[in-house]
Amino acid sequence: MTDTQKELRRLIAAELNEIPGGTYHRTAPPDAAYPYKVYALERMSIGERGRQDYSLVVDVWDRSGDTKHAERITDMITQKLQEELLPQDKILPYFYFDNGYPVPDSDRELTHYQLHFLVQTYLKED
């Protein structure tokens, strides 16, 4: 993992931690309390010179039997990261919301939403 990816993961976790529910990278533990968020960050391309592009996927899970709670959390995430520039020490990441949708599950008590973002990350020159 590159320093850029490490810094991005720290930033994303910090931003998601400001929203209700636990935050986990890639997978939640089996005993995770609902609601919770799981995110994955994947490098897409180098982009233009001095920029790295990433795909960010955030899954929101809830087991309240009511979709409104999970919908509020997805709205909060989208509002927080939609077209947001979050300057850091060595990188300038710019978040773009791509799409989001409910993911069907056979368990009717479980609500699952998935959000997709593009993260264009500009590297600061020393």
JSON list of C-alpha atoms in Angstrom, two decimals:
[
{"chain": "A", "resi": 1, "resn": "MET", "atom": "CA", "xyz": [0.00, 0.00, 0.00]},
{"chain": "A", "resi": 2, "resn": "THR", "atom": "CA", "xyz": [1.33, 3.41, -0.94]},
{"chain": "A", "resi": 3, "resn": "ASP", "atom": "CA", "xyz": [1.57, 6.41, 1.38]},
{"chain": "A", "resi": 4, "resn": "THR", "atom": "CA", "xyz": [-1.17, 8.06, -0.67]},
{"chain": "A", "resi": 5, "resn": "GLN", "atom": "CA", "xyz": [-3.51, 5.13, -0.09]},
{"chain": "A", "resi": 6, "resn": "LYS", "atom": "CA", "xyz": [-2.71, 5.11, 3.63]},
{"chain": "A", "resi": 7, "resn": "GLU", "atom": "CA", "xyz": [-3.43, 8.82, 3.93]},
{"chain": "A", "resi": 8, "resn": "LEU", "atom": "CA", "xyz": [-6.66, 8.47, 1.94]},
{"chain": "A", "resi": 9, "resn": "ARG", "atom": "CA", "xyz": [-7.83, 5.54, 4.08]},
{"chain": "A", "resi": 10, "resn": "ARG", "atom": "CA", "xyz": [-7.18, 7.53, 7.28]},
{"chain": "A", "resi": 11, "resn": "LEU", "atom": "CA", "xyz": [-9.08, 10.50, 5.86]},
{"chain": "A", "resi": 12, "resn": "ILE", "atom": "CA", "xyz": [-12.05, 8.42, 4.67]},
{"chain": "A", "resi": 13, "resn": "ALA", "atom": "CA", "xyz": [-12.32, 6.59, 7.99]},
{"chain": "A", "resi": 14, "resn": "ALA", "atom": "CA", "xyz": [-12.23, 9.89, 9.88]},
{"chain": "A", "resi": 15, "resn": "GLU", "atom": "CA", "xyz": [-14.94, 11.40, 7.66]},
{"chain": "A", "resi": 16, "resn": "LEU", "atom": "CA", "xyz": [-17.16, 8.32, 7.92]},
{"chain": "A", "resi": 17, "resn": "ASN", "atom": "CA", "xyz": [-16.66, 8.14, 11.70]},
{"chain": "A", "resi": 18, "resn": "GLU", "atom": "CA", "xyz": [-18.47, 11.49, 11.98]},
{"chain": "A", "resi": 19, "resn": "ILE", "atom": "CA", "xyz": [-21.62, 9.75, 10.72]},
{"chain": "A", "resi": 20, "resn": "PRO", "atom": "CA", "xyz": [-23.68, 7.35, 12.90]},
{"chain": "A", "resi": 21, "resn": "GLY", "atom": "CA", "xyz": [-22.65, 3.69, 12.96]},
{"chain": "A", "resi": 22, "resn": "GLY", "atom": "CA", "xyz": [-19.34, 1.87, 13.03]},
{"chain": "A", "resi": 23, "resn": "THR", "atom": "CA", "xyz": [-16.85, 2.24, 10.19]},
{"chain": "A", "resi": 24, "resn": "TYR", "atom": "CA", "xyz": [-14.86, -0.68, 8.78]},
{"chain": "A", "resi": 25, "resn": "HIS", "atom": "CA", "xyz": [-12.43, -1.18, 5.91]},
{"chain": "A", "resi": 26, "resn": "ARG", "atom": "CA", "xyz": [-13.47, -4.00, 3.54]},
{"chain": "A", "resi": 27, "resn": "THR", "atom": "CA", "xyz": [-15.33, -6.19, 6.05]},
{"chain": "A", "resi": 28, "resn": "ALA", "atom": "CA", "xyz": [-17.16, -5.74, 9.33]},
{"chain": "A", "resi": 29, "resn": "PRO", "atom": "CA", "xyz": [-16.63, -8.18, 12.19]},
{"chain": "A", "resi": 30, "resn": "PRO", "atom": "CA", "xyz": [-19.41, -10.77, 12.60]},
{"chain": "A", "resi": 31, "resn": "ASP", "atom": "CA", "xyz": [-20.55, -9.12, 15.85]},
{"chain": "A", "resi": 32, "resn": "ALA", "atom": "CA", "xyz": [-20.66, -5.55, 14.46]},
{"chain": "A", "resi": 33, "resn": "ALA", "atom": "CA", "xyz": [-23.56, -3.53, 15.86]},
{"chain": "A", "resi": 34, "resn": "TYR", "atom": "CA", "xyz": [-26.02, -2.12, 13.35]},
{"chain": "A", "resi": 35, "resn": "PRO", "atom": "CA", "xyz": [-25.97, 0.30, 11.64]},
{"chain": "A", "resi": 36, "resn": "TYR", "atom": "CA", "xyz": [-22.49, 0.22, 10.22]},
{"chain": "A", "resi": 37, "resn": "LYS", "atom": "CA", "xyz": [-20.52, 1.31, 7.17]},
{"chain": "A", "resi": 38, "resn": "VAL", "atom": "CA", "xyz": [-17.96, -0.68, 5.19]},
{"chain": "A", "resi": 39, "resn": "TYR", "atom": "CA", "xyz": [-15.72, 1.05, 2.67]},
{"chain": "A", "resi": 40, "resn": "ALA", "atom": "CA", "xyz": [-13.28, -0.13, 0.00]},
{"chain": "A", "resi": 41, "resn": "LEU", "atom": "CA", "xyz": [-10.78, 2.02, -1.84]},
{"chain": "A", "resi": 42, "resn": "GLU", "atom": "CA", "xyz": [-9.28, 0.75, -5.12]},
{"chain": "A", "resi": 43, "resn": "ARG", "atom": "CA", "xyz": [-6.80, 2.44, -7.40]},
{"chain": "A", "resi": 44, "resn": "MET", "atom": "CA", "xyz": [-8.32, 3.01, -10.83]},
{"chain": "A", "resi": 45, "resn": "SER", "atom": "CA", "xyz": [-5.63, 4.74, -12.86]},
{"chain": "A", "resi": 46, "resn": "ILE", "atom": "CA", "xyz": [-2.79, 7.16, -12.63]},
{"chain": "A", "resi": 47, "resn": "GLY", "atom": "CA", "xyz": [-4.95, 9.84, -14.22]},
{"chain": "A", "resi": 48, "resn": "GLU", "atom": "CA", "xyz": [-3.17, 12.90, -15.47]},
{"chain": "A", "resi": 49, "resn": "ARG", "atom": "CA", "xyz": [0.34, 13.74, -14.37]},
{"chain": "A", "resi": 50, "resn": "GLY", "atom": "CA", "xyz": [0.47, 14.38, -10.62]},
{"chain": "A", "resi": 51, "resn": "ARG", "atom": "CA", "xyz": [-2.91, 12.75, -9.98]},
{"chain": "A", "resi": 52, "resn": "GLN", "atom": "CA", "xyz": [-4.07, 9.31, -8.90]},
{"chain": "A", "resi": 53, "resn": "ASP", "atom": "CA", "xyz": [-7.68, 8.19, -9.30]},
{"chain": "A", "resi": 54, "resn": "TYR", "atom": "CA", "xyz": [-9.46, 5.86, -6.91]},
{"chain": "A", "resi": 55, "resn": "SER", "atom": "CA", "xyz": [-12.84, 4.20, -6.70]},
{"chain": "A", "resi": 56, "resn": "LEU", "atom": "CA", "xyz": [-14.47, 4.45, -3.28]},
{"chain": "A", "resi": 57, "resn": "VAL", "atom": "CA", "xyz": [-17.41, 2.18, -2.46]},
{"chain": "A", "resi": 58, "resn": "VAL", "atom": "CA", "xyz": [-19.29, 2.63, 0.81]},
{"chain": "A", "resi": 59, "resn": "ASP", "atom": "CA", "xyz": [-21.82, 0.02, 1.93]},
{"chain": "A", "resi": 60, "resn": "VAL", "atom": "CA", "xyz": [-24.33, 0.98, 4.61]},
{"chain": "A", "resi": 61, "resn": "TRP", "atom": "CA", "xyz": [-25.97, -1.83, 6.59]},
{"chain": "A", "resi": 62, "resn": "ASP", "atom": "CA", "xyz": [-28.84, -1.59, 9.06]},
{"chain": "A", "resi": 63, "resn": "ARG", "atom": "CA", "xyz": [-31.18, -4.05, 10.74]},
{"chain": "A", "resi": 64, "resn": "SER", "atom": "CA", "xyz": [-33.91, -1.81, 12.09]},
{"chain": "A", "resi": 65, "resn": "GLY", "atom": "CA", "xyz": [-36.70, -3.08, 9.84]},
{"chain": "A", "resi": 66, "resn": "ASP", "atom": "CA", "xyz": [-37.19, 0.50, 8.64]},
{"chain": "A", "resi": 67, "resn": "THR", "atom": "CA", "xyz": [-35.25, 1.77, 5.61]},
{"chain": "A", "resi": 68, "resn": "LYS", "atom": "CA", "xyz": [-35.44, 5.41, 6.73]},
{"chain": "A", "resi": 69, "resn": "HIS", "atom": "CA", "xyz": [-32.51, 5.12, 9.16]},
{"chain": "A", "resi": 70, "resn": "ALA", "atom": "CA", "xyz": [-30.15, 3.68, 6.53]},
{"chain": "A", "resi": 71, "resn": "GLU", "atom": "CA", "xyz": [-31.41, 6.23, 3.99]},
{"chain": "A", "resi": 72, "resn": "ARG", "atom": "CA", "xyz": [-30.53, 9.06, 6.39]},
{"chain": "A", "resi": 73, "resn": "ILE", "atom": "CA", "xyz": [-27.03, 7.65, 6.82]},
{"chain": "A", "resi": 74, "resn": "THR", "atom": "CA", "xyz": [-26.53, 7.36, 3.04]},
{"chain": "A", "resi": 75, "resn": "ASP", "atom": "CA", "xyz": [-27.77, 10.94, 2.63]},
{"chain": "A", "resi": 76, "resn": "MET", "atom": "CA", "xyz": [-25.30, 12.13, 5.26]},
{"chain": "A", "resi": 77, "resn": "ILE", "atom": "CA", "xyz": [-22.41, 10.34, 3.54]},
{"chain": "A", "resi": 78, "resn": "THR", "atom": "CA", "xyz": [-23.38, 11.69, 0.15]},
{"chain": "A", "resi": 79, "resn": "GLN", "atom": "CA", "xyz": [-23.71, 15.25, 1.47]},
{"chain": "A", "resi": 80, "resn": "LYS", "atom": "CA", "xyz": [-20.38, 14.99, 3.28]},
{"chain": "A", "resi": 81, "resn": "LEU", "atom": "CA", "xyz": [-18.37, 13.67, 0.32]},
{"chain": "A", "resi": 82, "resn": "GLN", "atom": "CA", "xyz": [-20.22, 15.00, -2.73]},
{"chain": "A", "resi": 83, "resn": "GLU", "atom": "CA", "xyz": [-17.90, 17.28, -4.70]},
{"chain": "A", "resi": 84, "resn": "GLU", "atom": "CA", "xyz": [-15.77, 17.78, -1.61]},
{"chain": "A", "resi": 85, "resn": "LEU", "atom": "CA", "xyz": [-12.12, 18.85, -1.60]},
{"chain": "A", "resi": 86, "resn": "LEU", "atom": "CA", "xyz": [-10.39, 17.70, 1.60]},
{"chain": "A", "resi": 87, "resn": "PRO", "atom": "CA", "xyz": [-6.77, 18.98, 1.59]},
{"chain": "A", "resi": 88, "resn": "GLN", "atom": "CA", "xyz": [-4.24, 16.94, 3.56]},
{"chain": "A", "resi": 89, "resn": "ASP", "atom": "CA", "xyz": [-0.50, 17.31, 4.21]},
{"chain": "A", "resi": 90, "resn": "LYS", "atom": "CA", "xyz": [0.67, 15.54, 1.05]},
{"chain": "A", "resi": 91, "resn": "ILE", "atom": "CA", "xyz": [-2.46, 15.06, -1.03]},
{"chain": "A", "resi": 92, "resn": "LEU", "atom": "CA", "xyz": [-5.45, 17.02, -2.30]},
{"chain": "A", "resi": 93, "resn": "PRO", "atom": "CA", "xyz": [-8.30, 14.52, -2.71]},
{"chain": "A", "resi": 94, "resn": "TYR", "atom": "CA", "xyz": [-11.46, 15.62, -4.50]},
{"chain": "A", "resi": 95, "resn": "PHE", "atom": "CA", "xyz": [-14.51, 13.40, -4.03]},
{"chain": "A", "resi": 96, "resn": "TYR", "atom": "CA", "xyz": [-17.22, 13.04, -6.68]},
{"chain": "A", "resi": 97, "resn": "PHE", "atom": "CA", "xyz": [-20.44, 11.15, -6.03]},
{"chain": "A", "resi": 98, "resn": "ASP", "atom": "CA", "xyz": [-21.13, 8.71, -8.88]},
{"chain": "A", "resi": 99, "resn": "ASN", "atom": "CA", "xyz": [-24.22, 6.75, -7.83]},
{"chain": "A", "resi": 100, "resn": "GLY", "atom": "CA", "xyz": [-25.96, 4.95, -5.00]},
{"chain": "A", "resi": 101, "resn": "TYR", "atom": "CA", "xyz": [-28.67, 2.35, -4.76]},
{"chain": "A", "resi": 102, "resn": "PRO", "atom": "CA", "xyz": [-30.34, -0.17, -2.45]},
{"chain": "A", "resi": 103, "resn": "VAL", "atom": "CA", "xyz": [-28.99, -3.71, -2.62]},
{"chain": "A", "resi": 104, "resn": "PRO", "atom": "CA", "xyz": [-31.69, -6.39, -2.26]},
{"chain": "A", "resi": 105, "resn": "ASP", "atom": "CA", "xyz": [-31.28, -8.99, 0.48]},
{"chain": "A", "resi": 106, "resn": "SER", "atom": "CA", "xyz": [-33.31, -12.10, 1.26]},
{"chain": "A", "resi": 107, "resn": "ASP", "atom": "CA", "xyz": [-33.44, -11.01, 4.92]},
{"chain": "A", "resi": 108, "resn": "ARG", "atom": "CA", "xyz": [-36.28, -8.46, 4.97]},
{"chain": "A", "resi": 109, "resn": "GLU", "atom": "CA", "xyz": [-35.03, -6.96, 8.25]},
{"chain": "A", "resi": 110, "resn": "LEU", "atom": "CA", "xyz": [-31.67, -6.09, 6.68]},
{"chain": "A", "resi": 111, "resn": "THR", "atom": "CA", "xyz": [-31.26, -2.83, 4.75]},
{"chain": "A", "resi": 112, "resn": "HIS", "atom": "CA", "xyz": [-28.21, -2.45, 2.52]},
{"chain": "A", "resi": 113, "resn": "TYR", "atom": "CA", "xyz": [-27.26, 0.58, 0.41]},
{"chain": "A", "resi": 114, "resn": "GLN", "atom": "CA", "xyz": [-24.18, 0.98, -1.74]},
{"chain": "A", "resi": 115, "resn": "LEU", "atom": "CA", "xyz": [-22.61, 4.33, -2.66]},
{"chain": "A", "resi": 116, "resn": "HIS", "atom": "CA", "xyz": [-19.95, 4.89, -5.33]},
{"chain": "A", "resi": 117, "resn": "PHE", "atom": "CA", "xyz": [-17.50, 7.79, -5.47]},
{"chain": "A", "resi": 118, "resn": "LEU", "atom": "CA", "xyz": [-14.60, 8.78, -7.68]},
{"chain": "A", "resi": 119, "resn": "VAL", "atom": "CA", "xyz": [-11.65, 10.21, -5.74]},
{"chain": "A", "resi": 120, "resn": "GLN", "atom": "CA", "xyz": [-9.25, 12.29, -7.81]},
{"chain": "A", "resi": 121, "resn": "THR", "atom": "CA", "xyz": [-6.15, 12.66, -5.69]},
{"chain": "A", "resi": 122, "resn": "TYR", "atom": "CA", "xyz": [-3.64, 15.35, -6.58]},
{"chain": "A", "resi": 123, "resn": "LEU", "atom": "CA", "xyz": [-0.16, 14.91, -5.15]},
{"chain": "A", "resi": 124, "resn": "LYS", "atom": "CA", "xyz": [1.43, 17.94, -3.52]},
{"chain": "A", "resi": 125, "resn": "GLU", "atom": "CA", "xyz": [4.92, 18.83, -4.62]},
{"chain": "A", "resi": 126, "resn": "ASP", "atom": "CA", "xyz": [7.56, 18.98, -1.91]}
]
